[in-house]
Amino acid sequence: MRLRTKQGIWAAIMAVTLATTSLSIVHAAVPAPAPAPLAKYDISSTHVSGVSSGGFMANQLHVAYSTLFQGAGIFSAGAYDCAQNSLSTALNACMATYLPRKTPAQLEQLTRDRAAAGTVDPVGNLSGDPVWLYHGTSDTTVAQAVNDDLATYYRDLGADVVYERGSPAGHAWISPIGPGACSVTQSPWINDCGGDSVGEMLTHLYGMLQPAASSLTGQLIQFDQNAYVPGGDATSISMGDEGFAYVPQSCEQGSCKLMVALHGCYQYYGNIGDTFMDKAYLNEYADTNDMIVLYPQATATAGTNPRGCWDWWGYQSAQYPLKSGPQMKAVVNMVTAITDGGATPPTTPPTETPECVTASNYAHTTAGRAHHSMGITYANGSNQNLGLWNVFTTSTIKETSPGHWIKC
């Protein structure tokens, strides 16, 4: 069921409420994880949130699976597929702004074209969806202009956007129990800027909230992510073996909402343990507002993803922003298990039509799609000469299997 009710009035009311109660905020420690498979629950709505690479991933999931996700909350990220399957573009155009990037209008048209081809859901689904965005004035990791593009992109497609950009925050998830000072950009990238940005986000996405819990009565489930990854090997797509879900007692018997929360680079479980789950201030609201929180986990991969980021530039697959993207499908399989009791995906991924990627040979090499030797560029994972003699010549290639590229 898609929710289209505007939340502006409730957001204003909640902002006042949060401002008057912020001094009484109490940290409710996340419980120790209990190993268990994901189970089916009665889910009334599904939303996604994230920070940094998790913010880019949250946007990709919302856009590609807009039939499934009814809104998004995003800290510090850019518009859909800003990176264009290029690490150089991701770093220098979609985080810093040294290089030109696609305009929101161009990315909106790209989204419409992909929707027409069936590689993402219909764009019309985004109209009316609540979207909450945040960018701090001390954030120099993702430039504000890039975050502004995300706001424009969503507004142009009809989403109901609230954009907070007046805080002096650094590059981080902003939480009233965050261990970091507001303006810093440092581990664990969860900052306290006063007030309650998490409550404001959830109010815009859901409407009026009950106050956050001062202690938790639910359980933190630790499940095997391999069971939800196409092919059954989470590490092969830079995801951790373990994922987590916080389930309040009320959700065991009654209807609940589902929030997917995506950490940023370096924030994965294998690096900072349960800190993101403990300090994000989502479980406290989950307990009193009938909300399950799903915490999927990326992980570091030497060479391609040393920081444990979610794939928003194509380090793992050229299909990263599409419904067929391996990480995208893995997260959706987890959501489906919770919402519909979906079966474990097959060990052999279904056949997908490879998408052709057009870029300079230099960009192909930088993005890891090819390697360059003695004036000749070869497809990664293959000895086939692609005929890319000049690294500055534009070529069109496609990935036929992980790491194996051929000319279109």
Short mmCIF file of C-alpha atoms in Angstrom, two decimals:
data_model
loop_
_atom_site.label_atom_id
_atom_site.label_comp_id
_atom_site.label_asym_id
_atom_site.label_seq_id
_atom_site.Cartn_x
_atom_site.Cartn_y
_atom_site.Cartn_z
CA MET A 1 0.00 0.00 0.00
CA ARG A 2 1.41 3.40 -0.97
CA LEU A 3 1.01 6.25 1.52
CA ARG A 4 0.41 9.68 0.01
CA THR A 5 -0.62 11.78 3.04
CA LYS A 6 1.35 15.01 3.42
CA GLN A 7 3.17 15.22 6.75
CA GLY A 8 3.99 18.93 6.89
CA ILE A 9 1.62 19.84 9.73
CA TRP A 10 2.77 16.92 11.88
CA ALA A 11 6.40 17.79 11.16
CA ALA A 12 5.89 21.33 12.43
CA ILE A 13 4.13 20.11 15.56
CA MET A 14 6.80 17.50 16.21
CA ALA A 15 9.63 20.00 15.71
CA VAL A 16 8.22 22.11 18.55
CA THR A 17 7.70 19.02 20.73
CA LEU A 18 11.24 17.79 20.14
CA ALA A 19 12.71 21.19 20.85
CA THR A 20 10.99 21.33 24.25
CA THR A 21 11.99 17.78 25.24
CA SER A 22 15.53 17.52 23.85
CA LEU A 23 17.15 17.96 27.27
CA SER A 24 15.44 14.83 28.60
CA ILE A 25 16.73 12.48 25.91
CA VAL A 26 18.02 9.21 27.40
CA HIS A 27 20.18 6.61 25.66
CA ALA A 28 18.59 3.15 25.51
CA ALA A 29 21.42 0.70 24.83
CA VAL A 30 20.89 -1.73 21.97
CA PRO A 31 20.44 -5.31 23.24
CA ALA A 32 22.97 -8.03 22.52
CA PRO A 33 22.22 -9.72 19.18
CA ALA A 34 20.35 -13.02 19.12
CA PRO A 35 21.06 -15.30 16.12
CA ALA A 36 17.86 -16.02 14.18
CA PRO A 37 16.61 -15.96 10.58
CA LEU A 38 14.48 -13.09 9.36
CA ALA A 39 10.79 -13.81 9.93
CA LYS A 40 7.59 -12.53 8.33
CA TYR A 41 5.74 -9.71 10.09
CA ASP A 42 2.60 -7.71 9.38
CA ILE A 43 4.16 -4.66 7.70
CA SER A 44 2.03 -1.60 6.91
CA SER A 45 4.67 0.52 5.13
CA THR A 46 8.34 0.37 4.15
CA HIS A 47 10.80 3.28 4.12
CA VAL A 48 14.57 3.58 3.73
CA SER A 49 17.18 5.84 5.32
CA GLY A 50 20.94 6.22 5.12
CA VAL A 51 24.01 8.39 5.49
CA SER A 52 26.79 9.11 2.99
CA SER A 53 27.25 5.97 0.82
CA GLY A 54 24.20 4.60 2.65
CA GLY A 55 22.37 7.78 1.66
CA PHE A 56 23.25 7.26 -2.00
CA MET A 57 22.15 3.64 -1.63
CA ALA A 58 18.90 4.68 0.07
CA ASN A 59 18.11 6.93 -2.88
CA GLN A 60 18.93 4.13 -5.35
CA LEU A 61 16.61 1.73 -3.53
CA HIS A 62 13.81 4.28 -3.30
CA VAL A 63 14.05 5.13 -7.00
CA ALA A 64 14.60 1.64 -8.40
CA TYR A 65 12.03 -0.01 -6.10
CA SER A 66 9.56 2.85 -5.66
CA THR A 67 6.69 0.36 -5.64
CA LEU A 68 8.18 -1.12 -2.46
CA PHE A 69 9.59 1.94 -0.65
CA GLN A 70 7.20 4.77 0.20
CA GLY A 71 9.73 7.39 1.26
CA ALA A 72 13.33 8.09 2.25
CA GLY A 73 15.40 9.91 4.86
CA ILE A 74 18.91 10.80 3.68
CA PHE A 75 21.90 12.40 5.40
CA SER A 76 24.48 13.87 3.01
CA ALA A 77 24.23 12.32 -0.47
CA GLY A 78 23.62 13.27 -4.09
CA ALA A 79 21.06 12.61 -6.80
CA TYR A 80 20.33 9.23 -8.36
CA ASP A 81 23.31 7.77 -10.29
CA CYS A 82 25.33 10.96 -10.09
CA ALA A 83 28.50 8.84 -10.35
CA GLN A 84 27.64 7.37 -13.76
CA ASN A 85 29.58 4.17 -13.06
CA SER A 86 32.86 6.02 -12.55
CA LEU A 87 34.97 6.32 -9.40
CA SER A 88 36.57 9.50 -10.73
CA THR A 89 33.15 11.09 -11.24
CA ALA A 90 32.02 9.91 -7.79
CA LEU A 91 35.01 11.47 -6.06
CA ASN A 92 35.44 14.63 -8.10
CA ALA A 93 31.90 15.50 -9.20
CA CYS A 94 29.51 13.84 -6.73
CA MET A 95 31.43 14.47 -3.49
CA ALA A 96 33.74 17.33 -4.40
CA THR A 97 32.75 19.45 -7.39
CA TYR A 98 36.01 19.74 -9.31
CA LEU A 99 34.54 18.06 -12.39
CA PRO A 100 31.19 18.71 -14.08
CA ARG A 101 28.33 16.36 -13.16
CA LYS A 102 24.99 15.48 -14.67
CA THR A 103 22.31 18.04 -13.86
CA PRO A 104 19.21 17.00 -11.92
CA ALA A 105 17.20 17.36 -15.13
CA GLN A 106 19.54 14.97 -16.96
CA LEU A 107 19.34 12.43 -14.13
CA GLU A 108 15.56 12.77 -14.03
CA GLN A 109 15.43 11.92 -17.75
CA LEU A 110 17.83 9.02 -17.20
CA THR A 111 15.44 7.72 -14.52
CA ARG A 112 12.45 8.02 -16.87
CA ASP A 113 14.36 6.20 -19.61
CA ARG A 114 15.24 3.37 -17.24
CA ALA A 115 11.67 3.18 -15.99
CA ALA A 116 10.49 2.87 -19.60
CA ALA A 117 12.99 0.04 -20.08
CA GLY A 118 11.81 -1.66 -16.88
CA THR A 119 15.17 -1.52 -15.10
CA VAL A 120 13.67 0.71 -12.37
CA ASP A 121 10.07 1.11 -11.19
CA PRO A 122 7.72 3.74 -12.71
CA VAL A 123 8.81 7.29 -11.89
CA GLY A 124 5.24 8.29 -11.07
CA ASN A 125 5.48 6.28 -7.85
CA LEU A 126 7.77 8.96 -6.38
CA SER A 127 5.12 11.66 -6.64
CA GLY A 128 3.89 12.56 -3.16
CA ASP A 129 6.41 10.35 -1.35
CA PRO A 130 7.81 11.97 1.81
CA VAL A 131 11.55 12.61 1.52
CA TRP A 132 13.65 14.13 4.31
CA LEU A 133 17.15 15.41 3.50
CA TYR A 134 19.96 16.74 5.69
CA HIS A 135 23.28 18.46 5.00
CA GLY A 136 25.48 20.28 7.52
CA THR A 137 27.43 23.46 6.81
CA SER A 138 30.64 21.86 8.14
CA ASP A 139 30.29 18.87 5.81
CA THR A 140 33.10 19.07 3.26
CA THR A 141 32.95 15.38 2.31
CA VAL A 142 29.84 15.79 0.14
CA ALA A 143 29.48 19.34 -1.16
CA GLN A 144 26.19 21.09 -0.41
CA ALA A 145 25.67 21.70 -4.13
CA VAL A 146 25.55 17.93 -4.63
CA ASN A 147 23.01 17.53 -1.83
CA ASP A 148 21.04 20.42 -3.35
CA ASP A 149 20.86 18.41 -6.59
CA LEU A 150 19.23 15.56 -4.67
CA ALA A 151 16.57 17.94 -3.33
CA THR A 152 15.92 19.31 -6.82
CA TYR A 153 15.78 15.83 -8.31
CA TYR A 154 13.15 14.68 -5.82
CA ARG A 155 11.10 17.88 -6.01
CA ASP A 156 11.04 17.80 -9.81
CA LEU A 157 9.67 14.24 -9.63
CA GLY A 158 6.90 15.35 -7.28
CA ALA A 159 8.17 14.11 -3.92
CA ASP A 160 7.22 15.89 -0.69
CA VAL A 161 10.66 17.15 0.33
CA VAL A 162 11.85 18.61 3.64
CA TYR A 163 15.49 19.72 3.43
CA GLU A 164 17.46 20.67 6.56
CA ARG A 165 20.70 22.46 5.68
CA GLY A 166 21.20 25.09 8.37
CA SER A 167 22.98 22.98 10.99
CA PRO A 168 26.77 23.30 11.48
CA ALA A 169 27.08 19.51 11.26
CA GLY A 170 30.01 17.67 9.78
CA HIS A 171 29.69 14.60 7.56
CA ALA A 172 27.71 12.22 9.77
CA TRP A 173 24.38 10.73 10.81
CA ILE A 174 22.93 13.28 13.24
CA SER A 175 21.54 11.82 16.46
CA PRO A 176 20.72 13.29 19.89
CA ILE A 177 22.84 10.52 21.44
CA GLY A 178 25.67 10.70 18.90
CA PRO A 179 29.14 10.51 20.49
CA GLY A 180 30.66 13.06 18.09
CA ALA A 181 30.56 16.85 18.41
CA CYS A 182 28.27 18.48 15.85
CA SER A 183 30.84 19.88 13.42
CA VAL A 184 33.38 17.04 13.32
CA THR A 185 33.87 14.48 10.57
CA GLN A 186 35.42 11.50 12.33
CA SER A 187 34.66 8.00 13.58
CA PRO A 188 32.02 6.81 14.28
CA TRP A 189 30.38 9.52 12.12
CA ILE A 190 27.36 9.94 14.41
CA ASN A 191 27.14 13.51 15.74
CA ASP A 192 25.02 15.31 18.32
CA CYS A 193 23.91 18.73 17.08
CA GLY A 194 21.25 19.37 19.73
CA GLY A 195 17.56 18.75 19.14
CA ASP A 196 16.40 15.53 17.54
CA SER A 197 16.93 15.24 13.80
CA VAL A 198 15.97 11.55 13.84
CA GLY A 199 12.60 12.41 15.34
CA GLU A 200 12.11 15.15 12.74
CA MET A 201 12.94 12.71 9.95
CA LEU A 202 10.55 10.04 11.22
CA THR A 203 7.81 12.63 11.76
CA HIS A 204 8.01 13.69 8.14
CA LEU A 205 8.01 10.11 6.93
CA TYR A 206 5.29 8.76 9.26
CA GLY A 207 3.34 11.60 10.86
CA MET A 208 2.88 12.15 14.59
CA LEU A 209 5.22 10.08 16.78
CA GLN A 210 5.12 8.80 20.31
CA PRO A 211 8.15 9.92 22.39
CA ALA A 212 11.25 7.76 22.10
CA ALA A 213 11.72 4.99 24.67
CA SER A 214 14.18 5.42 27.54
CA SER A 215 14.83 1.66 27.60
CA LEU A 216 14.34 -1.05 25.01
CA THR A 217 12.13 -4.12 25.30
CA GLY A 218 12.61 -5.56 21.79
CA GLN A 219 15.31 -7.86 20.46
CA LEU A 220 18.17 -7.38 18.03
CA ILE A 221 18.19 -10.27 15.58
CA GLN A 222 21.46 -11.24 13.90
CA PHE A 223 20.85 -13.09 10.64
CA ASP A 224 22.94 -14.60 7.87
CA GLN A 225 23.08 -12.19 4.92
CA ASN A 226 24.40 -14.92 2.62
CA ALA A 227 20.87 -16.33 2.51
CA TYR A 228 19.59 -13.16 0.80
CA VAL A 229 22.43 -12.46 -1.63
CA PRO A 230 22.00 -13.69 -5.23
CA GLY A 231 24.58 -16.44 -5.53
CA GLY A 232 24.71 -16.96 -1.75
CA ASP A 233 28.11 -15.32 -1.14
CA ALA A 234 27.82 -11.96 0.63
CA THR A 235 31.55 -11.19 0.59
CA SER A 236 31.60 -11.53 -3.22
CA ILE A 237 29.48 -8.36 -3.43
CA SER A 238 31.21 -6.55 -0.54
CA MET A 239 28.53 -7.30 2.04
CA GLY A 240 29.10 -8.72 5.51
CA ASP A 241 28.11 -12.23 6.56
CA GLU A 242 25.87 -10.84 9.30
CA GLY A 243 22.94 -8.43 9.13
CA PHE A 244 20.72 -7.17 11.93
CA ALA A 245 17.11 -6.23 12.62
CA TYR A 246 15.65 -4.59 15.72
CA VAL A 247 12.16 -5.98 16.41
CA PRO A 248 9.98 -4.41 19.16
CA GLN A 249 7.75 -6.69 21.21
CA SER A 250 4.65 -5.04 19.71
CA CYS A 251 5.63 -6.23 16.23
CA GLU A 252 5.56 -9.89 17.22
CA GLN A 253 1.74 -9.84 17.16
CA GLY A 254 0.56 -6.53 15.64
CA SER A 255 1.06 -4.46 12.50
CA CYS A 256 4.31 -2.49 12.21
CA LYS A 257 6.22 -0.19 9.90
CA LEU A 258 9.60 -1.20 8.45
CA MET A 259 12.60 1.14 8.26
CA VAL A 260 15.73 0.07 6.37
CA ALA A 261 18.74 1.93 7.83
CA LEU A 262 21.96 2.00 5.79
CA HIS A 263 25.27 2.92 7.41
CA GLY A 264 27.96 4.96 5.67
CA CYS A 265 31.54 4.13 4.75
CA TYR A 266 33.61 2.79 7.68
CA GLN A 267 30.40 2.34 9.74
CA TYR A 268 29.89 -1.35 9.01
CA TYR A 269 29.65 -3.88 11.84
CA GLY A 270 33.08 -5.37 11.17
CA ASN A 271 34.70 -1.98 11.78
CA ILE A 272 32.71 -0.20 14.53
CA GLY A 273 30.68 -3.09 15.97
CA ASP A 274 27.13 -2.20 17.00
CA THR A 275 27.81 1.56 17.32
CA PHE A 276 25.61 2.60 14.41
CA MET A 277 22.73 0.45 15.64
CA ASP A 278 23.28 1.68 19.19
CA LYS A 279 23.63 5.43 18.54
CA ALA A 280 21.43 6.12 15.48
CA TYR A 281 18.41 6.67 17.80
CA LEU A 282 16.09 4.59 15.64
CA ASN A 283 15.46 1.71 18.06
CA GLU A 284 14.19 4.12 20.72
CA TYR A 285 11.47 5.32 18.34
CA ALA A 286 10.89 1.81 17.02
CA ASP A 287 9.92 0.56 20.47
CA THR A 288 7.20 3.18 20.99
CA ASN A 289 5.99 3.55 17.40
CA ASP A 290 5.63 -0.04 16.15
CA MET A 291 8.60 0.05 13.77
CA ILE A 292 11.06 -2.70 12.84
CA VAL A 293 14.52 -1.42 11.88
CA LEU A 294 16.53 -3.47 9.38
CA TYR A 295 20.30 -2.86 9.44
CA PRO A 296 21.92 -4.46 6.35
CA GLN A 297 25.72 -4.52 6.38
CA ALA A 298 28.29 -3.75 3.73
CA THR A 299 31.92 -4.68 4.37
CA ALA A 300 35.39 -3.74 3.18
CA THR A 301 36.92 -5.42 0.14
CA ALA A 302 40.63 -4.95 -0.57
CA GLY A 303 41.28 -2.98 -3.73
CA THR A 304 37.71 -2.21 -4.79
CA ASN A 305 36.01 -1.11 -1.55
CA PRO A 306 38.53 -0.67 1.27
CA ARG A 307 36.22 1.64 3.27
CA GLY A 308 33.22 -0.66 3.42
CA CYS A 309 30.95 1.66 1.41
CA TRP A 310 27.71 0.73 -0.31
CA ASP A 311 28.03 0.54 -4.09
CA TRP A 312 26.92 3.86 -5.56
CA TRP A 313 29.61 4.22 -8.26
CA GLY A 314 29.96 0.73 -9.76
CA TYR A 315 32.85 -0.81 -7.84
CA GLN A 316 31.04 -4.15 -7.72
CA SER A 317 28.69 -4.16 -10.71
CA ALA A 318 27.73 -1.83 -13.54
CA GLN A 319 24.10 -2.55 -12.61
CA TYR A 320 24.58 -1.03 -9.13
CA PRO A 321 21.69 1.56 -9.38
CA LEU A 322 19.20 -0.79 -11.11
CA LYS A 323 16.72 -3.32 -9.78
CA SER A 324 19.19 -5.97 -10.97
CA GLY A 325 22.09 -4.54 -8.91
CA PRO A 326 23.42 -7.33 -6.65
CA GLN A 327 23.48 -5.26 -3.45
CA MET A 328 20.09 -3.76 -4.30
CA LYS A 329 18.57 -7.22 -4.79
CA ALA A 330 20.12 -8.48 -1.56
CA VAL A 331 18.55 -5.70 0.51
CA VAL A 332 15.20 -6.13 -1.22
CA ASN A 333 15.33 -9.88 -0.57
CA MET A 334 15.71 -9.07 3.14
CA VAL A 335 12.76 -6.68 2.99
CA THR A 336 10.69 -9.27 1.15
CA ALA A 337 11.47 -11.88 3.80
CA ILE A 338 10.11 -9.51 6.46
CA THR A 339 7.10 -8.26 4.52
CA ASP A 340 6.03 -11.35 2.57
CA GLY A 341 8.03 -14.23 4.02
CA GLY A 342 9.84 -14.53 0.71
CA ALA A 343 11.85 -17.67 0.01
CA THR A 344 15.64 -17.70 0.09
CA PRO A 345 16.93 -16.57 -3.33
CA PRO A 346 18.43 -19.20 -5.62
CA THR A 347 22.14 -19.89 -5.48
CA THR A 348 22.44 -19.00 -9.18
CA PRO A 349 21.34 -15.45 -9.99
CA PRO A 350 18.68 -15.10 -12.72
CA THR A 351 19.91 -14.04 -16.12
CA GLU A 352 19.97 -10.26 -16.55
CA THR A 353 20.42 -8.30 -19.75
CA PRO A 354 23.77 -6.53 -19.33
CA GLU A 355 23.63 -2.76 -19.57
CA CYS A 356 26.10 -1.17 -21.97
CA VAL A 357 28.32 1.51 -20.43
CA THR A 358 29.70 4.30 -22.60
CA ALA A 359 32.68 6.24 -21.24
CA SER A 360 36.24 7.20 -22.06
CA ASN A 361 38.70 4.36 -21.81
CA TYR A 362 40.37 6.30 -19.01
CA ALA A 363 37.05 6.29 -17.10
CA HIS A 364 36.61 2.56 -17.78
CA THR A 365 40.06 1.95 -16.31
CA THR A 366 39.52 4.26 -13.30
CA ALA A 367 36.19 2.60 -12.51
CA GLY A 368 37.81 -0.84 -12.52
CA ARG A 369 36.00 -2.06 -15.61
CA ALA A 370 39.26 -2.49 -17.51
CA HIS A 371 43.01 -2.33 -16.99
CA HIS A 372 45.68 -0.58 -19.05
CA SER A 373 49.01 -2.06 -20.10
CA MET A 374 51.53 -0.99 -22.76
CA GLY A 375 49.08 1.31 -24.50
CA ILE A 376 46.29 -1.27 -24.68
CA THR A 377 43.27 -1.47 -22.41
CA TYR A 378 41.88 -4.90 -21.56
CA ALA A 379 38.65 -5.99 -19.91
CA ASN A 380 39.07 -6.80 -16.23
CA GLY A 381 38.97 -10.53 -15.54
CA SER A 382 39.71 -11.33 -19.18
CA ASN A 383 42.64 -11.40 -21.59
CA GLN A 384 40.46 -10.23 -24.44
CA ASN A 385 41.80 -7.12 -26.15
CA LEU A 386 38.90 -4.67 -26.35
CA GLY A 387 40.65 -2.63 -28.97
CA LEU A 388 40.77 0.37 -26.63
CA TRP A 389 44.11 1.59 -27.91
CA ASN A 390 43.78 5.17 -26.66
CA VAL A 391 42.73 5.65 -23.04
CA PHE A 392 41.01 8.92 -24.00
CA THR A 393 38.83 7.34 -26.70
CA THR A 394 35.20 6.68 -25.78
CA SER A 395 34.11 3.02 -25.87
CA THR A 396 30.94 1.12 -25.05
CA ILE A 397 31.31 -2.13 -23.10
CA LYS A 398 29.13 -4.41 -20.99
CA GLU A 399 29.67 -6.82 -18.08
CA THR A 400 28.70 -10.39 -19.01
CA SER A 401 29.75 -11.84 -15.64
CA PRO A 402 31.37 -10.29 -12.54
CA GLY A 403 34.64 -8.67 -13.65
CA HIS A 404 34.30 -9.83 -17.30
CA TRP A 405 33.60 -7.08 -19.86
CA ILE A 406 33.17 -7.18 -23.63
CA LYS A 407 32.45 -4.56 -26.28
CA CYS A 408 28.78 -3.90 -27.02
#
